[in-house]
GROMACS .gro file of C-alpha atoms in nm:
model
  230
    1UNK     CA    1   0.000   0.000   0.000
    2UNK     CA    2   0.308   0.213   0.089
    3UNK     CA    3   0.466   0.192  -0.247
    4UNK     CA    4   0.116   0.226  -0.451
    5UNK     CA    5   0.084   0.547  -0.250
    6UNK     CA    6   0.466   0.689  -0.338
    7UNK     CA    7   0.380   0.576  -0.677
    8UNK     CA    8   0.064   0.771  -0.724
    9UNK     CA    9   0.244   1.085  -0.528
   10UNK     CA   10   0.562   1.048  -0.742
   11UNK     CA   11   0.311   1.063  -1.094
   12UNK     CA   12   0.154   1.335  -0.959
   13UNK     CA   13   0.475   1.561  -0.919
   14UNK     CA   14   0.602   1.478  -1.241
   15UNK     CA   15   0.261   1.588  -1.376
   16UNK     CA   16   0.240   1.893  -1.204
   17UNK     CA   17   0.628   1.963  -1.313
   18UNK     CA   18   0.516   1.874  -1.694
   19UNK     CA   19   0.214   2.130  -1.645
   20UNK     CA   20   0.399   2.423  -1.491
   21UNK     CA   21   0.660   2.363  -1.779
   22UNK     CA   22   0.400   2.410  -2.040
   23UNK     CA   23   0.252   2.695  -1.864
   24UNK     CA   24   0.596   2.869  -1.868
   25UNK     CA   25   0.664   2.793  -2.220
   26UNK     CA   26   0.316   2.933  -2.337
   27UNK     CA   27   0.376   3.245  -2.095
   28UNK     CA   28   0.722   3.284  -2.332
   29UNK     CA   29   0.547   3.215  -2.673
   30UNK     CA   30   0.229   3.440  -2.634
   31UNK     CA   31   0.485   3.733  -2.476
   32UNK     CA   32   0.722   3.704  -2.774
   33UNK     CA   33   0.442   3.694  -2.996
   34UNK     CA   34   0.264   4.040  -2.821
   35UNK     CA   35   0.318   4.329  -3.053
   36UNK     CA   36   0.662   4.577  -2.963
   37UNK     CA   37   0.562   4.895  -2.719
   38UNK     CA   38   0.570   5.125  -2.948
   39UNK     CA   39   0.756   5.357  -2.765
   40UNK     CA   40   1.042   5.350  -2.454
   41UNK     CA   41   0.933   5.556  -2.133
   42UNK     CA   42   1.225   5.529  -1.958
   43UNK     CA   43   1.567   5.692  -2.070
   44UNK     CA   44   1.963   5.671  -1.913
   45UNK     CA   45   2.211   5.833  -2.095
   46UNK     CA   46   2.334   5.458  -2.201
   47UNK     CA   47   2.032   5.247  -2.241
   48UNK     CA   48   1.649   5.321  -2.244
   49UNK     CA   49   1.339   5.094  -2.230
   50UNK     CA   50   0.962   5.065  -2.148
   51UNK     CA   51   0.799   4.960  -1.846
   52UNK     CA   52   0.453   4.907  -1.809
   53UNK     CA   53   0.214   5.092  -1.645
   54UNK     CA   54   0.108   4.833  -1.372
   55UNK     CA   55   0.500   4.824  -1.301
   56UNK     CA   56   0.632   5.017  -1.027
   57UNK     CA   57   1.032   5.161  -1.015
   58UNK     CA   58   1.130   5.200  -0.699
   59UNK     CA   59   1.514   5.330  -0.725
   60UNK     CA   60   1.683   5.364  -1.067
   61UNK     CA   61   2.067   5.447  -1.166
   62UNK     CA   62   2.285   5.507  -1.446
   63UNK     CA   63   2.286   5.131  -1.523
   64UNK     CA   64   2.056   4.941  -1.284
   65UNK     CA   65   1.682   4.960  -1.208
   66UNK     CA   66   1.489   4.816  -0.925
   67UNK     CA   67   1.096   4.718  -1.012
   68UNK     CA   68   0.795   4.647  -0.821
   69UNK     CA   69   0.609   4.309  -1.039
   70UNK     CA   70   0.322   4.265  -0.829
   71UNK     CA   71   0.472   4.326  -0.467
   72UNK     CA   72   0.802   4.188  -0.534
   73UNK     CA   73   1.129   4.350  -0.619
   74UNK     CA   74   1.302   4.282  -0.965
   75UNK     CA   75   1.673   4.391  -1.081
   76UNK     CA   76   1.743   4.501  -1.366
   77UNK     CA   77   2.106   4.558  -1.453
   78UNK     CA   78   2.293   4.674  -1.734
   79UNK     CA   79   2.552   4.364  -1.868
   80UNK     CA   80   2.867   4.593  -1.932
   81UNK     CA   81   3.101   4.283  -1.972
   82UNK     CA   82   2.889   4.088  -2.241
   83UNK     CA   83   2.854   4.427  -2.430
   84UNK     CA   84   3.198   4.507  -2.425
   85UNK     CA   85   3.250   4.139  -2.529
   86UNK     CA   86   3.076   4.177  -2.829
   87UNK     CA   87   3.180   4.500  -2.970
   88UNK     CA   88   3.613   4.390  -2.828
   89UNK     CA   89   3.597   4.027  -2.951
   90UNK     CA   90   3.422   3.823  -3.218
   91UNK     CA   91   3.049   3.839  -3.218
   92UNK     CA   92   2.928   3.524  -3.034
   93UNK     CA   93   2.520   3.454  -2.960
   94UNK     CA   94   2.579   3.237  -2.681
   95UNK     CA   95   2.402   3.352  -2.366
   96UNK     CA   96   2.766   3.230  -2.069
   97UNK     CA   97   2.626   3.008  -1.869
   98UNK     CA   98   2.536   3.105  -1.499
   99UNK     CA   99   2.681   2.852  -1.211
  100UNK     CA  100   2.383   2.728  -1.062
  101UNK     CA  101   2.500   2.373  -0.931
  102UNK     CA  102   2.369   2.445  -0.566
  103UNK     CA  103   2.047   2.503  -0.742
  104UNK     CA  104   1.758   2.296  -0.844
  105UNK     CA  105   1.741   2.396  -1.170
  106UNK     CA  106   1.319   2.388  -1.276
  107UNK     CA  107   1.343   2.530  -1.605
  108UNK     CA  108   1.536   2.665  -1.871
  109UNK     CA  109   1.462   2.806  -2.202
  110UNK     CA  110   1.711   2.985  -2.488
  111UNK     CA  111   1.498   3.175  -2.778
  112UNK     CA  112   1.519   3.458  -2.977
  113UNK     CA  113   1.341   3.774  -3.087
  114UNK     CA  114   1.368   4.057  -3.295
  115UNK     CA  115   1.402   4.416  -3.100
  116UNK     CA  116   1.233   4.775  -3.244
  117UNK     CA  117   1.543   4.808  -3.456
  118UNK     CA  118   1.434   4.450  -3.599
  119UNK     CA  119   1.785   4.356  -3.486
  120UNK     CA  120   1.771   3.981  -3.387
  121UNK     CA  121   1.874   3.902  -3.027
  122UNK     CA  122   1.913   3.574  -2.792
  123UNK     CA  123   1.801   3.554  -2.461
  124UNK     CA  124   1.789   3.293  -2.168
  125UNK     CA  125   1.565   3.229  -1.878
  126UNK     CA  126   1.674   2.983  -1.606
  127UNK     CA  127   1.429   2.955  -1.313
  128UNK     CA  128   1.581   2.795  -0.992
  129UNK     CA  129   1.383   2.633  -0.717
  130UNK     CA  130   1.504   2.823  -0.384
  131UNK     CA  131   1.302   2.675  -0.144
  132UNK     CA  132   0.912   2.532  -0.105
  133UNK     CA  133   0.662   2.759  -0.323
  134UNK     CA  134   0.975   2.995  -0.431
  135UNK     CA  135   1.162   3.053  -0.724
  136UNK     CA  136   1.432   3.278  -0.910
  137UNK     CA  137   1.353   3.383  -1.258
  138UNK     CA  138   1.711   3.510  -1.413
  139UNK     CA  139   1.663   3.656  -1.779
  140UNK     CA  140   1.945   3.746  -1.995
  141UNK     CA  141   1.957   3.902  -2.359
  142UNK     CA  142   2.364   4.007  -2.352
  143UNK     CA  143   2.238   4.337  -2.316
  144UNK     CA  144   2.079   4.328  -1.957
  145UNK     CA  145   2.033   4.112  -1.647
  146UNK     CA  146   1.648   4.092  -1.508
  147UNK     CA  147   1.640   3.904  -1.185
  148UNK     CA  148   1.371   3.858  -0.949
  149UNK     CA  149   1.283   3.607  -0.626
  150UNK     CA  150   0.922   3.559  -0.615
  151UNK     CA  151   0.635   3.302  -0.523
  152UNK     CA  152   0.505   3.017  -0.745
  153UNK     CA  153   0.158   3.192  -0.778
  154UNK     CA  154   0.367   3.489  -0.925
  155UNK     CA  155   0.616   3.318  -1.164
  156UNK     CA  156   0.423   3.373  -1.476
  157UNK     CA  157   0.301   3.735  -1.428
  158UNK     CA  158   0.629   3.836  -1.386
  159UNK     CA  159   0.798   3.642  -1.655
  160UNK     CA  160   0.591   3.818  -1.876
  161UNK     CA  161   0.669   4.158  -1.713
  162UNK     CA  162   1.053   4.099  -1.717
  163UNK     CA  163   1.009   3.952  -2.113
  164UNK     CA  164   0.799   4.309  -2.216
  165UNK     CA  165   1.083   4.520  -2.077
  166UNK     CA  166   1.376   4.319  -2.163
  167UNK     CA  167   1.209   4.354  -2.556
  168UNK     CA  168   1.197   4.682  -2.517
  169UNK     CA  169   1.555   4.740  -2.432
  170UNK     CA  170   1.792   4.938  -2.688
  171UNK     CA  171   2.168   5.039  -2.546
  172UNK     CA  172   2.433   5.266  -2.711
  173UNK     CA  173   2.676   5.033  -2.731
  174UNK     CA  174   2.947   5.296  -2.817
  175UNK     CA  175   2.883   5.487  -2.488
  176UNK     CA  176   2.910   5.178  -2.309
  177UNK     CA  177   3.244   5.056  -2.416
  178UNK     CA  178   3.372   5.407  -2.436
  179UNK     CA  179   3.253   5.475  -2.050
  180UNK     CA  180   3.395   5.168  -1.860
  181UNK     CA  181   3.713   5.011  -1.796
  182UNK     CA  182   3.811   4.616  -1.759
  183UNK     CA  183   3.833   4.660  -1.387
  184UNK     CA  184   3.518   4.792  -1.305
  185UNK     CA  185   3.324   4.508  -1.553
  186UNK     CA  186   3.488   4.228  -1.338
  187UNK     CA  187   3.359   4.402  -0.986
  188UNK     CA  188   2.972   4.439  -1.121
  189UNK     CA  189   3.060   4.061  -1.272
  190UNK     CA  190   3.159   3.949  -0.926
  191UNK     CA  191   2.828   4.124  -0.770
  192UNK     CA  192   2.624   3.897  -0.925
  193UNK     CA  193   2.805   3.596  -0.862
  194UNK     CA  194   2.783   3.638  -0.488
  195UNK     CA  195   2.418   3.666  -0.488
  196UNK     CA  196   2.383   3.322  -0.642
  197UNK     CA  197   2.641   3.177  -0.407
  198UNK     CA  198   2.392   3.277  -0.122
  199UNK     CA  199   2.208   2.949  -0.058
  200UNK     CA  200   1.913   3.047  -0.111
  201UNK     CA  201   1.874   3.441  -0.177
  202UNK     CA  202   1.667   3.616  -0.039
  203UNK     CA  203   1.371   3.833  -0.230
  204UNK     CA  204   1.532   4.116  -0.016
  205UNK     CA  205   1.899   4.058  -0.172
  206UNK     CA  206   1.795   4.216  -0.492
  207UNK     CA  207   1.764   4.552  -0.276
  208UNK     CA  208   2.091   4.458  -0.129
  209UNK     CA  209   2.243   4.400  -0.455
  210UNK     CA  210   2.122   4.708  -0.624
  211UNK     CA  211   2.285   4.937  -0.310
  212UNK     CA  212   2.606   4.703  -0.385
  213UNK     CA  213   2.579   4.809  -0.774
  214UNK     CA  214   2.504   5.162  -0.699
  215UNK     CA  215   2.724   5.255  -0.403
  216UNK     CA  216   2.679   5.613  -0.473
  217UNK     CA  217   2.317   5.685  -0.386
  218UNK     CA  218   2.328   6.033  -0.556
  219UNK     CA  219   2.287   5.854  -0.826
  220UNK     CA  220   1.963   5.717  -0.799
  221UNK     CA  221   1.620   5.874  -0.863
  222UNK     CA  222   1.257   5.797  -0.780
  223UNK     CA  223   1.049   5.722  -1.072
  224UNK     CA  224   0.899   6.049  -1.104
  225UNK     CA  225   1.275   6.231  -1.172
  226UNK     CA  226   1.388   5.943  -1.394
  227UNK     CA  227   1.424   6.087  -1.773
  228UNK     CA  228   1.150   5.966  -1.973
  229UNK     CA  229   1.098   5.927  -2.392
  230UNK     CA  230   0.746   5.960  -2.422
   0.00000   0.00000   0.00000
């Protein structure tokens, strides 16, 4: 009776796995397939994008924003090192892999789209399984980093939040590489690596990362003061 019951229970979370999968997936597809914003709202002098009205910004930098998706914070970080990669070195559409070996790895998904400039451009979602009823959606697109801690019941809303803006996302590459040096693209590299080492983060370590990003808090504005292309 035991083993007919671990049986049953054991079909049933493969199932539910299989299900959630699908969900994500067809949360991907039917963003990807939503028509462009047709305009940016947001503006820094080296990258500008659109965020959507039911999305709140609750500190934003020269190169990092952090969101509000539905009562839970989300970075969003400008990827110096992969854009300097690609403009230094020989164009390569590989997202680099992030370590995630302490992690139980739930999904993981590599596509592309086509951007307002109809220039074609990978991205990669891995969602990790930080403890019961929690996960970390990390999206990448080699021109930002959107990563955000939140509850099961919230994964898909704000996979489709963090797809909208990271589609609307257009950089000026030439500023970029122009403005930083080697050294300071392997301390924002490092950053992020110590967040993942922390087993698990914490929804509140995407604040704590953000002040670790931005150590000069001059620099940040409320949502109201930040530059807008409307």
């Amino acid at each position: 009776m035991k083993k007919v019951l671990i049986t049953v229970l054991l079909a049933m979370v493969i199932l539910l796995t299989g299900c959630q999968v699908q969900s994500i997936e067809s949360v991907i597809q039917s963003t990807l397939s939503s028509p462009l914003p047709s305009t940016t709202n947001h503006s820094k002098p080296m990258f500008r994008y659109y965020v959507p009205s039911t999305v709140g910004v609750k500190s934003s930098s020269q190169n990092s924003t952090l969101l509000n998706i539905n009562g839970y914070d989300v970075l969003m970080n400008l990827s110096i090192s992969q854009i300097i990669s690609s403009e230094y070195y020989e164009a390569d559409d590989a997202i680099p892999a992030l370590n995630l070996e302490n992690f139980e790895v739930m999904f993981q998904y590599t596509g592309a789209y086509y951007d307002a400039q109809s220039v074609s451009r990978n991205f990669h979602v891995d969602i990790i399984r930080l403890r019961d009823n929690t996960v970390s959606i990390i999206l990448n697109n080699q021109l930002v980093d959107i990563i955000a801690v939140v509850s099961d019941t919230s994964l898909n809303l704000t996979l489709e939040h963090m797809i909208t803006i990271m589609r609307s996302v257009d950089v000026d590459n030439d500023l970029v590489v122009a403005t930083y040096s080697t050294k300071e693209i392997i301390d924002r590299d490092a950053i992020f690596s110590e967040f993942f080492e922390q087993v698990p983060p914490e929804n509140g370590s995407l604040q704590d990362m953000y002040d670790r990003l931005n150590p000069d808090r001059n620099q940040d504005t409320d949502d109201s003061n930040d530059q807008r292309a409307d």
